[in-house]
Amino acid sequence: RRKRQTGFDHLRGKIAHLSSSFEVDNTSQAVPGYFVQDELSAAPSIIGPVPERFGLLDNSSEYWTNFTSKVGELNRHASPHTAYKVVFLGRHGEGFHNVAEAYYGTEAWDDYWSLLNGNGTIEWGPDAKLTELGIAQAEAVHKRWSSELHLGGGVPVPTRLYSSPLSRAAKTMQISFEGITGEEPLIMERLRETIGLHTCDKRSTRTVIHRSFPKFKIERGFTENDELWKADWREPVEERNARVKLAMDEIFTKPGTCIVAHGGVIEAVLAVSKHRPYGVPTGGKVIEHVVHKLVLIGILVSFSQGVIPLLIKATYSRT
C-alpha cells in the first residue's frame, strides 16, 4: 500500500520563496444567495459543469448588470479592509489519469496504478494530459464564456487569470479563455494538485511548461525541476489546505480573477473558507466573490470539469 509520511518541512522551505512581499492575513466565509450552487439542495449532477448564467439565480433580462450592481453596492457599504470580488473557480477537463481511476476504481488506483506512469495502453504520468473529452469539456466552458459575454448585460470578465502548473489545468485555462480576454495567465506552484505519490501530479520542467504555454507568465522563484513531488510521500489534506490558503491570501488581494486548478485545490478553498463541499465535474467553474479578511459569498466546488460561481466577502489585515 502507499507509504504516507508526516511532515511538511521539505515543502515549507521550497515554497517560502514563492510568497509575495505583500502578505495578508485573510479570513473567509461563503455568503450564499446569488448562485444555484449556493443552495443546500443543489445537486451537481443536475446542475451540470457549466450551467446557463454560470448558475446565477437572477434570470431577468439584465442579470449580469444587476449582479455587478449588487456587488458594487456591497463594496460601497463595506467596512474598512473589506472588499467583495468575483472569482471564477474552474477545474480542469478530463485527464488520462481520470480515465484510469474510473476504470480501475479509486482503491486500486490509489494503492497501485497511480504510482505508475501508465498501463501500456495509455499514459498518465508524469503530468497527465487532457483526453479528447477533456479538450471538448474545456471547449464547452469557452462556449459558455462566449455566450455570457453577450447576454444579461455581459458577464464580468476576469482581469486576473491563475493556473496550476500541471498541463491539464493550464490547457483547460488556455482553451477556456482563448479570445475571451487578453490577460496572460500566471502559473502558480501553490495551485497544483495534492503533491506526491501519484505520478499524474508530478509537474513538467519549467522549460517544458514555458514551451507548451508561451503566452503564460510563470511566477517568480518557480524552479526548473519539480522539487516538491516525492515518490514515497503524499501531502496530507491539512497541509495541502495550508498551502492553498497561502495562494488564496495573495490572489484575493487582486481584482476579479479566474483560477483553473484541481479538485483538491477547490476542496481546499472550500475548506479554508468554511464552505460546504460541492462536487464540480471536470471542466466546471465556480464564481466567487471575495473580500479582504475573507468572507466568502457563494459556492465553490470539488469537481471533475466545470465552473462554479462564488461570491466572497473578504476582510484582510496587512502584515
PDB file of C-alpha atoms in Angstrom:
ATOM      1  CA  ARG A   1       0.000   0.000   0.000  1.00  0.00           C
ATOM      2  CA  ARG A   2       1.070   3.585  -0.436  1.00  0.00           C
ATOM      3  CA  LYS A   3       3.503   4.974   2.091  1.00  0.00           C
ATOM      4  CA  ARG A   4       2.432   8.094   3.943  1.00  0.00           C
ATOM      5  CA  GLN A   5       4.926  10.252   5.781  1.00  0.00           C
ATOM      6  CA  THR A   6       4.169  13.119   8.091  1.00  0.00           C
ATOM      7  CA  GLY A   7       5.841  16.481   7.992  1.00  0.00           C
ATOM      8  CA  PHE A   8       5.758  19.376   5.601  1.00  0.00           C
ATOM      9  CA  ASP A   9       9.321  20.545   6.184  1.00  0.00           C
ATOM     10  CA  HIS A  10      10.594  19.996   2.642  1.00  0.00           C
ATOM     11  CA  LEU A  11       7.595  21.856   1.220  1.00  0.00           C
ATOM     12  CA  ARG A  12       7.757  24.750   3.655  1.00  0.00           C
ATOM     13  CA  GLY A  13      11.298  25.586   2.640  1.00  0.00           C
ATOM     14  CA  LYS A  14      10.738  25.178  -1.080  1.00  0.00           C
ATOM     15  CA  ILE A  15       7.566  27.264  -1.379  1.00  0.00           C
ATOM     16  CA  ALA A  16       8.565  30.005   1.042  1.00  0.00           C
ATOM     17  CA  HIS A  17      10.435  31.915  -1.678  1.00  0.00           C
ATOM     18  CA  LEU A  18       7.273  31.997  -3.797  1.00  0.00           C
ATOM     19  CA  SER A  19       5.452  34.179  -1.280  1.00  0.00           C
ATOM     20  CA  SER A  20       4.644  37.730  -2.258  1.00  0.00           C
ATOM     21  CA  SER A  21       6.299  40.577  -0.353  1.00  0.00           C
ATOM     22  CA  PHE A  22       2.759  41.778   0.249  1.00  0.00           C
ATOM     23  CA  GLU A  23       1.391  39.458   2.899  1.00  0.00           C
ATOM     24  CA  VAL A  24      -2.146  39.391   4.182  1.00  0.00           C
ATOM     25  CA  ASP A  25      -3.942  37.504   6.901  1.00  0.00           C
ATOM     26  CA  ASN A  26      -7.331  36.632   5.472  1.00  0.00           C
ATOM     27  CA  THR A  27     -10.382  35.014   6.929  1.00  0.00           C
ATOM     28  CA  SER A  28     -13.222  33.998   4.688  1.00  0.00           C
ATOM     29  CA  GLN A  29     -16.702  32.572   4.697  1.00  0.00           C
ATOM     30  CA  ALA A  30     -19.138  31.921   1.925  1.00  0.00           C
ATOM     31  CA  VAL A  31     -22.176  34.162   1.520  1.00  0.00           C
ATOM     32  CA  PRO A  32     -24.980  32.287  -0.253  1.00  0.00           C
ATOM     33  CA  GLY A  33     -27.933  33.553  -2.206  1.00  0.00           C
ATOM     34  CA  TYR A  34     -26.612  34.506  -5.632  1.00  0.00           C
ATOM     35  CA  PHE A  35     -25.995  31.230  -7.438  1.00  0.00           C
ATOM     36  CA  VAL A  36     -27.904  27.974  -7.655  1.00  0.00           C
ATOM     37  CA  GLN A  37     -24.783  26.180  -6.404  1.00  0.00           C
ATOM     38  CA  ASP A  38     -25.212  28.035  -3.092  1.00  0.00           C
ATOM     39  CA  GLU A  39     -28.389  26.157  -2.243  1.00  0.00           C
ATOM     40  CA  LEU A  40     -28.141  23.243   0.182  1.00  0.00           C
ATOM     41  CA  SER A  41     -30.303  21.136  -2.111  1.00  0.00           C
ATOM     42  CA  ALA A  42     -28.109  21.856  -5.144  1.00  0.00           C
ATOM     43  CA  ALA A  43     -27.152  18.653  -6.977  1.00  0.00           C
ATOM     44  CA  PRO A  44     -24.038  18.983  -9.156  1.00  0.00           C
ATOM     45  CA  SER A  45     -25.176  16.085 -11.334  1.00  0.00           C
ATOM     46  CA  ILE A  46     -28.344  18.005 -12.210  1.00  0.00           C
ATOM     47  CA  ILE A  47     -26.850  21.499 -12.404  1.00  0.00           C
ATOM     48  CA  GLY A  48     -24.014  20.337 -14.644  1.00  0.00           C
ATOM     49  CA  PRO A  49     -20.472  21.685 -15.069  1.00  0.00           C
ATOM     50  CA  VAL A  50     -21.289  24.903 -16.960  1.00  0.00           C
ATOM     51  CA  PRO A  51     -24.931  25.893 -16.419  1.00  0.00           C
ATOM     52  CA  GLU A  52     -26.581  28.898 -18.037  1.00  0.00           C
ATOM     53  CA  ARG A  53     -25.549  32.166 -16.376  1.00  0.00           C
ATOM     54  CA  PHE A  54     -22.898  30.046 -14.604  1.00  0.00           C
ATOM     55  CA  GLY A  55     -25.709  29.286 -12.161  1.00  0.00           C
ATOM     56  CA  LEU A  56     -26.709  32.871 -11.356  1.00  0.00           C
ATOM     57  CA  LEU A  57     -30.195  32.781  -9.807  1.00  0.00           C
ATOM     58  CA  ASP A  58     -31.324  36.069 -11.362  1.00  0.00           C
ATOM     59  CA  ASN A  59     -32.899  35.169 -14.705  1.00  0.00           C
ATOM     60  CA  SER A  60     -34.077  38.658 -15.648  1.00  0.00           C
ATOM     61  CA  SER A  61     -33.021  40.179 -18.953  1.00  0.00           C
ATOM     62  CA  GLU A  62     -30.142  42.137 -17.355  1.00  0.00           C
ATOM     63  CA  TYR A  63     -28.930  39.531 -14.869  1.00  0.00           C
ATOM     64  CA  TRP A  64     -25.191  40.282 -15.090  1.00  0.00           C
ATOM     65  CA  THR A  65     -25.829  44.017 -14.947  1.00  0.00           C
ATOM     66  CA  ASN A  66     -27.919  43.518 -11.811  1.00  0.00           C
ATOM     67  CA  PHE A  67     -25.307  41.250 -10.268  1.00  0.00           C
ATOM     68  CA  THR A  68     -22.466  43.684 -10.946  1.00  0.00           C
ATOM     69  CA  SER A  69     -24.557  46.489  -9.459  1.00  0.00           C
ATOM     70  CA  LYS A  70     -25.198  44.484  -6.287  1.00  0.00           C
ATOM     71  CA  VAL A  71     -21.506  43.742  -5.879  1.00  0.00           C
ATOM     72  CA  GLY A  72     -20.738  47.437  -6.316  1.00  0.00           C
ATOM     73  CA  GLU A  73     -23.303  48.313  -3.661  1.00  0.00           C
ATOM     74  CA  LEU A  74     -21.806  45.768  -1.257  1.00  0.00           C
ATOM     75  CA  ASN A  75     -18.381  47.337  -1.720  1.00  0.00           C
ATOM     76  CA  ARG A  76     -19.685  50.867  -1.230  1.00  0.00           C
ATOM     77  CA  HIS A  77     -21.121  49.867   2.151  1.00  0.00           C
ATOM     78  CA  ALA A  78     -18.279  47.573   3.191  1.00  0.00           C
ATOM     79  CA  SER A  79     -16.256  48.310   6.303  1.00  0.00           C
ATOM     80  CA  PRO A  80     -12.564  49.214   6.044  1.00  0.00           C
ATOM     81  CA  HIS A  81     -10.262  46.356   4.953  1.00  0.00           C
ATOM     82  CA  THR A  82     -13.224  44.535   3.495  1.00  0.00           C
ATOM     83  CA  ALA A  83     -13.970  44.037  -0.198  1.00  0.00           C
ATOM     84  CA  TYR A  84     -16.193  41.948  -2.422  1.00  0.00           C
ATOM     85  CA  LYS A  85     -14.700  40.388  -5.546  1.00  0.00           C
ATOM     86  CA  VAL A  86     -15.821  37.956  -8.184  1.00  0.00           C
ATOM     87  CA  VAL A  87     -13.715  34.830  -8.510  1.00  0.00           C
ATOM     88  CA  PHE A  88     -14.373  32.054 -11.022  1.00  0.00           C
ATOM     89  CA  LEU A  89     -13.053  28.675  -9.995  1.00  0.00           C
ATOM     90  CA  GLY A  90     -12.604  26.102 -12.707  1.00  0.00           C
ATOM     91  CA  ARG A  91     -11.497  22.508 -12.605  1.00  0.00           C
ATOM     92  CA  HIS A  92      -9.501  21.029 -15.463  1.00  0.00           C
ATOM     93  CA  GLY A  93     -11.119  18.829 -18.090  1.00  0.00           C
ATOM     94  CA  GLU A  94     -10.870  15.056 -18.042  1.00  0.00           C
ATOM     95  CA  GLY A  95      -7.288  13.788 -17.978  1.00  0.00           C
ATOM     96  CA  PHE A  96      -5.936  10.328 -18.741  1.00  0.00           C
ATOM     97  CA  HIS A  97      -5.493   9.753 -15.003  1.00  0.00           C
ATOM     98  CA  ASN A  98      -9.233  10.334 -14.534  1.00  0.00           C
ATOM     99  CA  VAL A  99      -9.920   7.642 -17.129  1.00  0.00           C
ATOM    100  CA  ALA A 100      -7.590   5.207 -15.369  1.00  0.00           C
ATOM    101  CA  GLU A 101      -9.053   5.834 -11.927  1.00  0.00           C
ATOM    102  CA  ALA A 102     -12.579   5.360 -13.262  1.00  0.00           C
ATOM    103  CA  TYR A 103     -11.519   2.096 -14.923  1.00  0.00           C
ATOM    104  CA  TYR A 104      -9.613   0.545 -12.012  1.00  0.00           C
ATOM    105  CA  GLY A 105     -11.581   2.057  -9.137  1.00  0.00           C
ATOM    106  CA  THR A 106     -10.296   4.537  -6.561  1.00  0.00           C
ATOM    107  CA  GLU A 107      -8.869   1.959  -4.141  1.00  0.00           C
ATOM    108  CA  ALA A 108      -6.824   0.133  -6.777  1.00  0.00           C
ATOM    109  CA  TRP A 109      -5.830   3.468  -8.310  1.00  0.00           C
ATOM    110  CA  ASP A 110      -4.566   4.890  -5.021  1.00  0.00           C
ATOM    111  CA  ASP A 111      -2.786   1.739  -3.932  1.00  0.00           C
ATOM    112  CA  TYR A 112      -1.134   0.681  -7.189  1.00  0.00           C
ATOM    113  CA  TRP A 113      -1.927   2.229 -10.562  1.00  0.00           C
ATOM    114  CA  SER A 114      -1.428   5.869  -9.529  1.00  0.00           C
ATOM    115  CA  LEU A 115       2.187   5.015  -8.685  1.00  0.00           C
ATOM    116  CA  LEU A 116       2.890   4.023 -12.295  1.00  0.00           C
ATOM    117  CA  ASN A 117       3.234   6.173 -15.413  1.00  0.00           C
ATOM    118  CA  GLY A 118       0.717   4.144 -17.427  1.00  0.00           C
ATOM    119  CA  ASN A 119      -0.645   0.690 -18.174  1.00  0.00           C
ATOM    120  CA  GLY A 120       0.837   0.007 -21.604  1.00  0.00           C
ATOM    121  CA  THR A 121      -2.194   1.422 -23.388  1.00  0.00           C
ATOM    122  CA  ILE A 122      -2.401   4.957 -22.037  1.00  0.00           C
ATOM    123  CA  GLU A 123      -0.009   7.150 -20.068  1.00  0.00           C
ATOM    124  CA  TRP A 124      -0.995   9.397 -17.208  1.00  0.00           C
ATOM    125  CA  GLY A 125       2.345  10.282 -15.679  1.00  0.00           C
ATOM    126  CA  PRO A 126       4.189  12.345 -15.157  1.00  0.00           C
ATOM    127  CA  ASP A 127       1.931  15.367 -15.616  1.00  0.00           C
ATOM    128  CA  ALA A 128      -1.242  13.814 -17.041  1.00  0.00           C
ATOM    129  CA  LYS A 129      -2.607  15.373 -20.231  1.00  0.00           C
ATOM    130  CA  LEU A 130      -6.197  16.055 -21.264  1.00  0.00           C
ATOM    131  CA  THR A 131      -8.132  13.404 -23.170  1.00  0.00           C
ATOM    132  CA  GLU A 132     -10.187  14.287 -26.239  1.00  0.00           C
ATOM    133  CA  LEU A 133     -13.198  14.502 -23.947  1.00  0.00           C
ATOM    134  CA  GLY A 134     -11.252  16.791 -21.618  1.00  0.00           C
ATOM    135  CA  ILE A 135     -10.485  19.108 -24.529  1.00  0.00           C
ATOM    136  CA  ALA A 136     -14.165  19.079 -25.530  1.00  0.00           C
ATOM    137  CA  GLN A 137     -15.136  19.937 -21.935  1.00  0.00           C
ATOM    138  CA  ALA A 138     -12.787  22.922 -21.962  1.00  0.00           C
ATOM    139  CA  GLU A 139     -14.295  23.989 -25.292  1.00  0.00           C
ATOM    140  CA  ALA A 140     -17.747  23.840 -23.676  1.00  0.00           C
ATOM    141  CA  VAL A 141     -16.504  26.225 -20.975  1.00  0.00           C
ATOM    142  CA  HIS A 142     -15.195  28.552 -23.700  1.00  0.00           C
ATOM    143  CA  LYS A 143     -18.563  28.426 -25.445  1.00  0.00           C
ATOM    144  CA  ARG A 144     -20.318  29.384 -22.210  1.00  0.00           C
ATOM    145  CA  TRP A 145     -17.969  32.323 -21.670  1.00  0.00           C
ATOM    146  CA  SER A 146     -18.533  33.454 -25.259  1.00  0.00           C
ATOM    147  CA  SER A 147     -22.304  33.297 -24.815  1.00  0.00           C
ATOM    148  CA  GLU A 148     -22.394  35.054 -21.444  1.00  0.00           C
ATOM    149  CA  LEU A 149     -20.343  37.954 -22.819  1.00  0.00           C
ATOM    150  CA  HIS A 150     -23.377  38.919 -24.903  1.00  0.00           C
ATOM    151  CA  LEU A 151     -26.184  38.005 -22.509  1.00  0.00           C
ATOM    152  CA  GLY A 152     -27.679  39.688 -19.465  1.00  0.00           C
ATOM    153  CA  GLY A 153     -25.574  42.795 -19.916  1.00  0.00           C
ATOM    154  CA  GLY A 154     -22.343  40.820 -20.162  1.00  0.00           C
ATOM    155  CA  VAL A 155     -20.596  38.599 -17.631  1.00  0.00           C
ATOM    156  CA  PRO A 156     -17.834  40.385 -15.670  1.00  0.00           C
ATOM    157  CA  VAL A 157     -14.699  39.077 -17.388  1.00  0.00           C
ATOM    158  CA  PRO A 158     -11.844  38.212 -15.003  1.00  0.00           C
ATOM    159  CA  THR A 159      -8.961  40.683 -15.013  1.00  0.00           C
ATOM    160  CA  ARG A 160      -6.547  38.191 -13.454  1.00  0.00           C
ATOM    161  CA  LEU A 161      -6.076  34.564 -14.509  1.00  0.00           C
ATOM    162  CA  TYR A 162      -4.242  31.990 -12.383  1.00  0.00           C
ATOM    163  CA  SER A 163      -3.366  28.427 -13.329  1.00  0.00           C
ATOM    164  CA  SER A 164      -1.889  25.346 -11.759  1.00  0.00           C
ATOM    165  CA  PRO A 165       1.439  24.387 -13.378  1.00  0.00           C
ATOM    166  CA  LEU A 166       0.069  20.957 -14.294  1.00  0.00           C
ATOM    167  CA  SER A 167      -0.624  20.532 -18.005  1.00  0.00           C
ATOM    168  CA  ARG A 168      -4.272  19.510 -17.708  1.00  0.00           C
ATOM    169  CA  ALA A 169      -5.146  22.699 -15.825  1.00  0.00           C
ATOM    170  CA  ALA A 170      -3.069  25.046 -17.980  1.00  0.00           C
ATOM    171  CA  LYS A 171      -4.506  23.564 -21.178  1.00  0.00           C
ATOM    172  CA  THR A 172      -8.044  23.948 -19.812  1.00  0.00           C
ATOM    173  CA  MET A 173      -7.287  27.584 -18.994  1.00  0.00           C
ATOM    174  CA  GLN A 174      -5.825  28.172 -22.449  1.00  0.00           C
ATOM    175  CA  ILE A 175      -8.850  26.737 -24.262  1.00  0.00           C
ATOM    176  CA  SER A 176     -11.431  28.295 -21.932  1.00  0.00           C
ATOM    177  CA  PHE A 177     -10.222  31.876 -22.386  1.00  0.00           C
ATOM    178  CA  GLU A 178      -8.986  31.891 -25.975  1.00  0.00           C
ATOM    179  CA  GLY A 179     -10.276  35.160 -27.427  1.00  0.00           C
ATOM    180  CA  ILE A 180     -12.212  35.999 -24.240  1.00  0.00           C
ATOM    181  CA  THR A 181      -9.595  38.183 -22.606  1.00  0.00           C
ATOM    182  CA  GLY A 182      -6.121  39.362 -23.453  1.00  0.00           C
ATOM    183  CA  GLU A 183      -4.949  38.707 -19.895  1.00  0.00           C
ATOM    184  CA  GLU A 184      -1.910  36.422 -19.652  1.00  0.00           C
ATOM    185  CA  PRO A 185      -2.479  33.663 -17.074  1.00  0.00           C
ATOM    186  CA  LEU A 186       0.006  33.386 -14.219  1.00  0.00           C
ATOM    187  CA  ILE A 187       1.192  29.899 -13.294  1.00  0.00           C
ATOM    188  CA  MET A 188       1.450  29.414  -9.522  1.00  0.00           C
ATOM    189  CA  GLU A 189       3.141  26.422  -7.913  1.00  0.00           C
ATOM    190  CA  ARG A 190       0.829  26.526  -4.907  1.00  0.00           C
ATOM    191  CA  LEU A 191      -2.253  25.916  -7.098  1.00  0.00           C
ATOM    192  CA  ARG A 192      -1.176  22.405  -8.057  1.00  0.00           C
ATOM    193  CA  GLU A 193      -2.983  19.215  -7.070  1.00  0.00           C
ATOM    194  CA  THR A 194      -2.180  17.325  -3.858  1.00  0.00           C
ATOM    195  CA  ILE A 195       1.550  16.620  -4.033  1.00  0.00           C
ATOM    196  CA  GLY A 196       3.363  13.281  -4.047  1.00  0.00           C
ATOM    197  CA  LEU A 197       2.952   9.571  -4.848  1.00  0.00           C
ATOM    198  CA  HIS A 198       0.645   9.900  -7.844  1.00  0.00           C
ATOM    199  CA  THR A 199       2.728  10.310 -10.980  1.00  0.00           C
ATOM    200  CA  CYS A 200      -0.042  12.292 -12.665  1.00  0.00           C
ATOM    201  CA  ASP A 201       0.621  15.049 -10.115  1.00  0.00           C
ATOM    202  CA  LYS A 202       4.334  15.406 -10.855  1.00  0.00           C
ATOM    203  CA  ARG A 203       4.738  18.530 -12.966  1.00  0.00           C
ATOM    204  CA  SER A 204       6.850  19.073 -16.050  1.00  0.00           C
ATOM    205  CA  THR A 205      10.010  21.178 -16.023  1.00  0.00           C
ATOM    206  CA  ARG A 206       9.784  24.948 -16.231  1.00  0.00           C
ATOM    207  CA  THR A 207      11.282  24.766 -19.721  1.00  0.00           C
ATOM    208  CA  VAL A 208       8.593  22.374 -20.960  1.00  0.00           C
ATOM    209  CA  ILE A 209       5.813  24.417 -19.358  1.00  0.00           C
ATOM    210  CA  HIS A 210       7.065  27.623 -20.980  1.00  0.00           C
ATOM    211  CA  ARG A 211       7.407  25.883 -24.352  1.00  0.00           C
ATOM    212  CA  SER A 212       3.886  24.429 -24.105  1.00  0.00           C
ATOM    213  CA  PHE A 213       2.256  27.660 -22.898  1.00  0.00           C
ATOM    214  CA  PRO A 214       4.434  30.524 -24.193  1.00  0.00           C
ATOM    215  CA  LYS A 215       1.761  33.163 -23.510  1.00  0.00           C
ATOM    216  CA  PHE A 216       1.522  32.231 -19.821  1.00  0.00           C
ATOM    217  CA  LYS A 217       3.542  34.053 -17.183  1.00  0.00           C
ATOM    218  CA  ILE A 218       5.346  31.960 -14.565  1.00  0.00           C
ATOM    219  CA  GLU A 219       5.659  33.258 -11.018  1.00  0.00           C
ATOM    220  CA  ARG A 220       8.980  34.413  -9.635  1.00  0.00           C
ATOM    221  CA  GLY A 221      11.007  31.674  -7.940  1.00  0.00           C
ATOM    222  CA  PHE A 222       9.475  28.819  -9.951  1.00  0.00           C
ATOM    223  CA  THR A 223      12.132  26.088 -10.121  1.00  0.00           C
ATOM    224  CA  GLU A 224      13.227  24.262 -13.291  1.00  0.00           C
ATOM    225  CA  ASN A 225      12.516  20.800 -11.887  1.00  0.00           C
ATOM    226  CA  ASP A 226       9.690  19.644  -9.649  1.00  0.00           C
ATOM    227  CA  GLU A 227      11.340  19.796  -6.231  1.00  0.00           C
ATOM    228  CA  LEU A 228       8.110  19.214  -4.298  1.00  0.00           C
ATOM    229  CA  TRP A 229       6.869  15.871  -5.629  1.00  0.00           C
ATOM    230  CA  LYS A 230       8.136  12.741  -3.861  1.00  0.00           C
ATOM    231  CA  ALA A 231       7.508   9.114  -4.833  1.00  0.00           C
ATOM    232  CA  ASP A 232       7.125   7.935  -1.213  1.00  0.00           C
ATOM    233  CA  TRP A 233       5.060  10.744   0.309  1.00  0.00           C
ATOM    234  CA  ARG A 234       1.565  12.136  -0.194  1.00  0.00           C
ATOM    235  CA  GLU A 235       0.763  15.616   1.057  1.00  0.00           C
ATOM    236  CA  PRO A 236      -1.734  15.420   3.961  1.00  0.00           C
ATOM    237  CA  VAL A 237      -5.025  17.239   3.404  1.00  0.00           C
ATOM    238  CA  GLU A 238      -4.442  19.768   6.184  1.00  0.00           C
ATOM    239  CA  GLU A 239      -1.050  20.697   4.725  1.00  0.00           C
ATOM    240  CA  ARG A 240      -2.466  20.967   1.220  1.00  0.00           C
ATOM    241  CA  ASN A 241      -5.127  23.300   2.594  1.00  0.00           C
ATOM    242  CA  ALA A 242      -2.482  25.446   4.301  1.00  0.00           C
ATOM    243  CA  ARG A 243      -0.539  25.664   1.029  1.00  0.00           C
ATOM    244  CA  VAL A 244      -3.620  26.667  -0.958  1.00  0.00           C
ATOM    245  CA  LYS A 245      -4.568  29.253   1.659  1.00  0.00           C
ATOM    246  CA  LEU A 246      -1.213  30.972   1.080  1.00  0.00           C
ATOM    247  CA  ALA A 247      -2.096  31.217  -2.605  1.00  0.00           C
ATOM    248  CA  MET A 248      -5.617  32.465  -1.839  1.00  0.00           C
ATOM    249  CA  ASP A 249      -4.335  35.128   0.553  1.00  0.00           C
ATOM    250  CA  GLU A 250      -2.266  36.559  -2.286  1.00  0.00           C
ATOM    251  CA  ILE A 251      -4.806  36.109  -5.074  1.00  0.00           C
ATOM    252  CA  PHE A 252      -7.699  37.581  -3.116  1.00  0.00           C
ATOM    253  CA  THR A 253      -5.897  40.926  -2.845  1.00  0.00           C
ATOM    254  CA  LYS A 254      -6.198  41.306  -6.632  1.00  0.00           C
ATOM    255  CA  PRO A 255      -9.208  42.360  -8.765  1.00  0.00           C
ATOM    256  CA  GLY A 256     -11.717  39.865 -10.228  1.00  0.00           C
ATOM    257  CA  THR A 257      -9.990  36.603 -11.054  1.00  0.00           C
ATOM    258  CA  CYS A 258     -10.367  33.149 -12.506  1.00  0.00           C
ATOM    259  CA  ILE A 259      -8.448  30.163 -11.153  1.00  0.00           C
ATOM    260  CA  VAL A 260      -8.200  26.903 -13.083  1.00  0.00           C
ATOM    261  CA  ALA A 261      -6.805  24.113 -10.981  1.00  0.00           C
ATOM    262  CA  HIS A 262      -7.845  20.788  -9.491  1.00  0.00           C
ATOM    263  CA  GLY A 263     -10.480  19.099  -7.378  1.00  0.00           C
ATOM    264  CA  GLY A 264      -8.063  19.027  -4.439  1.00  0.00           C
ATOM    265  CA  VAL A 265      -7.370  22.754  -4.711  1.00  0.00           C
ATOM    266  CA  ILE A 266     -11.054  23.564  -4.894  1.00  0.00           C
ATOM    267  CA  GLU A 267     -11.711  21.333  -1.892  1.00  0.00           C
ATOM    268  CA  ALA A 268      -9.013  23.255  -0.055  1.00  0.00           C
ATOM    269  CA  VAL A 269     -10.532  26.645  -0.915  1.00  0.00           C
ATOM    270  CA  LEU A 270     -13.888  25.428   0.339  1.00  0.00           C
ATOM    271  CA  ALA A 271     -12.317  24.076   3.499  1.00  0.00           C
ATOM    272  CA  VAL A 272     -10.358  27.199   4.420  1.00  0.00           C
ATOM    273  CA  SER A 273     -13.426  29.335   3.692  1.00  0.00           C
ATOM    274  CA  LYS A 274     -15.616  27.015   5.760  1.00  0.00           C
ATOM    275  CA  HIS A 275     -17.942  26.428   2.852  1.00  0.00           C
ATOM    276  CA  ARG A 276     -19.875  23.224   2.416  1.00  0.00           C
ATOM    277  CA  PRO A 277     -18.460  20.791  -0.169  1.00  0.00           C
ATOM    278  CA  TYR A 278     -19.764  20.987  -3.703  1.00  0.00           C
ATOM    279  CA  GLY A 279     -18.761  18.469  -6.344  1.00  0.00           C
ATOM    280  CA  VAL A 280     -17.798  20.164  -9.585  1.00  0.00           C
ATOM    281  CA  PRO A 281     -17.268  17.959 -12.611  1.00  0.00           C
ATOM    282  CA  THR A 282     -14.089  18.227 -14.662  1.00  0.00           C
ATOM    283  CA  GLY A 283     -14.221  21.345 -16.780  1.00  0.00           C
ATOM    284  CA  GLY A 284     -16.613  23.031 -14.375  1.00  0.00           C
ATOM    285  CA  LYS A 285     -16.395  26.529 -12.957  1.00  0.00           C
ATOM    286  CA  VAL A 286     -17.393  28.336  -9.849  1.00  0.00           C
ATOM    287  CA  ILE A 287     -17.846  32.028  -9.430  1.00  0.00           C
ATOM    288  CA  GLU A 288     -16.985  33.522  -6.118  1.00  0.00           C
ATOM    289  CA  HIS A 289     -16.729  36.949  -4.597  1.00  0.00           C
ATOM    290  CA  VAL A 290     -14.080  37.851  -2.153  1.00  0.00           C
ATOM    291  CA  VAL A 291     -13.405  40.466   0.437  1.00  0.00           C
ATOM    292  CA  HIS A 292     -10.131  41.148   2.137  1.00  0.00           C
ATOM    293  CA  LYS A 293     -10.154  39.343   5.643  1.00  0.00           C
ATOM    294  CA  LEU A 294     -12.233  36.997   3.606  1.00  0.00           C
ATOM    295  CA  VAL A 295     -15.823  36.218   3.958  1.00  0.00           C
ATOM    296  CA  LEU A 296     -16.837  34.126   1.000  1.00  0.00           C
ATOM    297  CA  ILE A 297     -20.191  34.588  -0.574  1.00  0.00           C
ATOM    298  CA  GLY A 298     -21.372  31.821  -2.761  1.00  0.00           C
ATOM    299  CA  ILE A 299     -20.161  28.349  -3.587  1.00  0.00           C
ATOM    300  CA  LEU A 300     -17.008  26.591  -4.553  1.00  0.00           C
ATOM    301  CA  VAL A 301     -16.657  23.150  -5.905  1.00  0.00           C
ATOM    302  CA  SER A 302     -14.784  19.947  -5.934  1.00  0.00           C
ATOM    303  CA  PHE A 303     -15.461  18.999  -9.500  1.00  0.00           C
ATOM    304  CA  SER A 304     -14.363  16.889 -12.347  1.00  0.00           C
ATOM    305  CA  GLN A 305     -14.702  19.534 -15.003  1.00  0.00           C
ATOM    306  CA  GLY A 306     -16.751  22.628 -14.736  1.00  0.00           C
ATOM    307  CA  VAL A 307     -17.179  26.175 -13.489  1.00  0.00           C
ATOM    308  CA  ILE A 308     -18.820  27.402 -10.312  1.00  0.00           C
ATOM    309  CA  PRO A 309     -19.684  30.920  -9.171  1.00  0.00           C
ATOM    310  CA  LEU A 310     -18.994  32.023  -5.633  1.00  0.00           C
ATOM    311  CA  LEU A 311     -19.461  35.386  -4.010  1.00  0.00           C
ATOM    312  CA  ILE A 312     -16.897  36.011  -1.311  1.00  0.00           C
ATOM    313  CA  LYS A 313     -16.623  38.711   1.256  1.00  0.00           C
ATOM    314  CA  ALA A 314     -13.017  39.034   2.307  1.00  0.00           C
ATOM    315  CA  THR A 315     -11.522  41.029   5.103  1.00  0.00           C
ATOM    316  CA  TYR A 316      -7.785  41.332   5.379  1.00  0.00           C
ATOM    317  CA  SER A 317      -5.093  42.759   7.575  1.00  0.00           C
ATOM    318  CA  ARG A 318      -1.783  43.708   6.094  1.00  0.00           C
ATOM    319  CA  THR A 319       1.375  42.393   7.763  1.00  0.00           C
TER     320      THR A 319
END
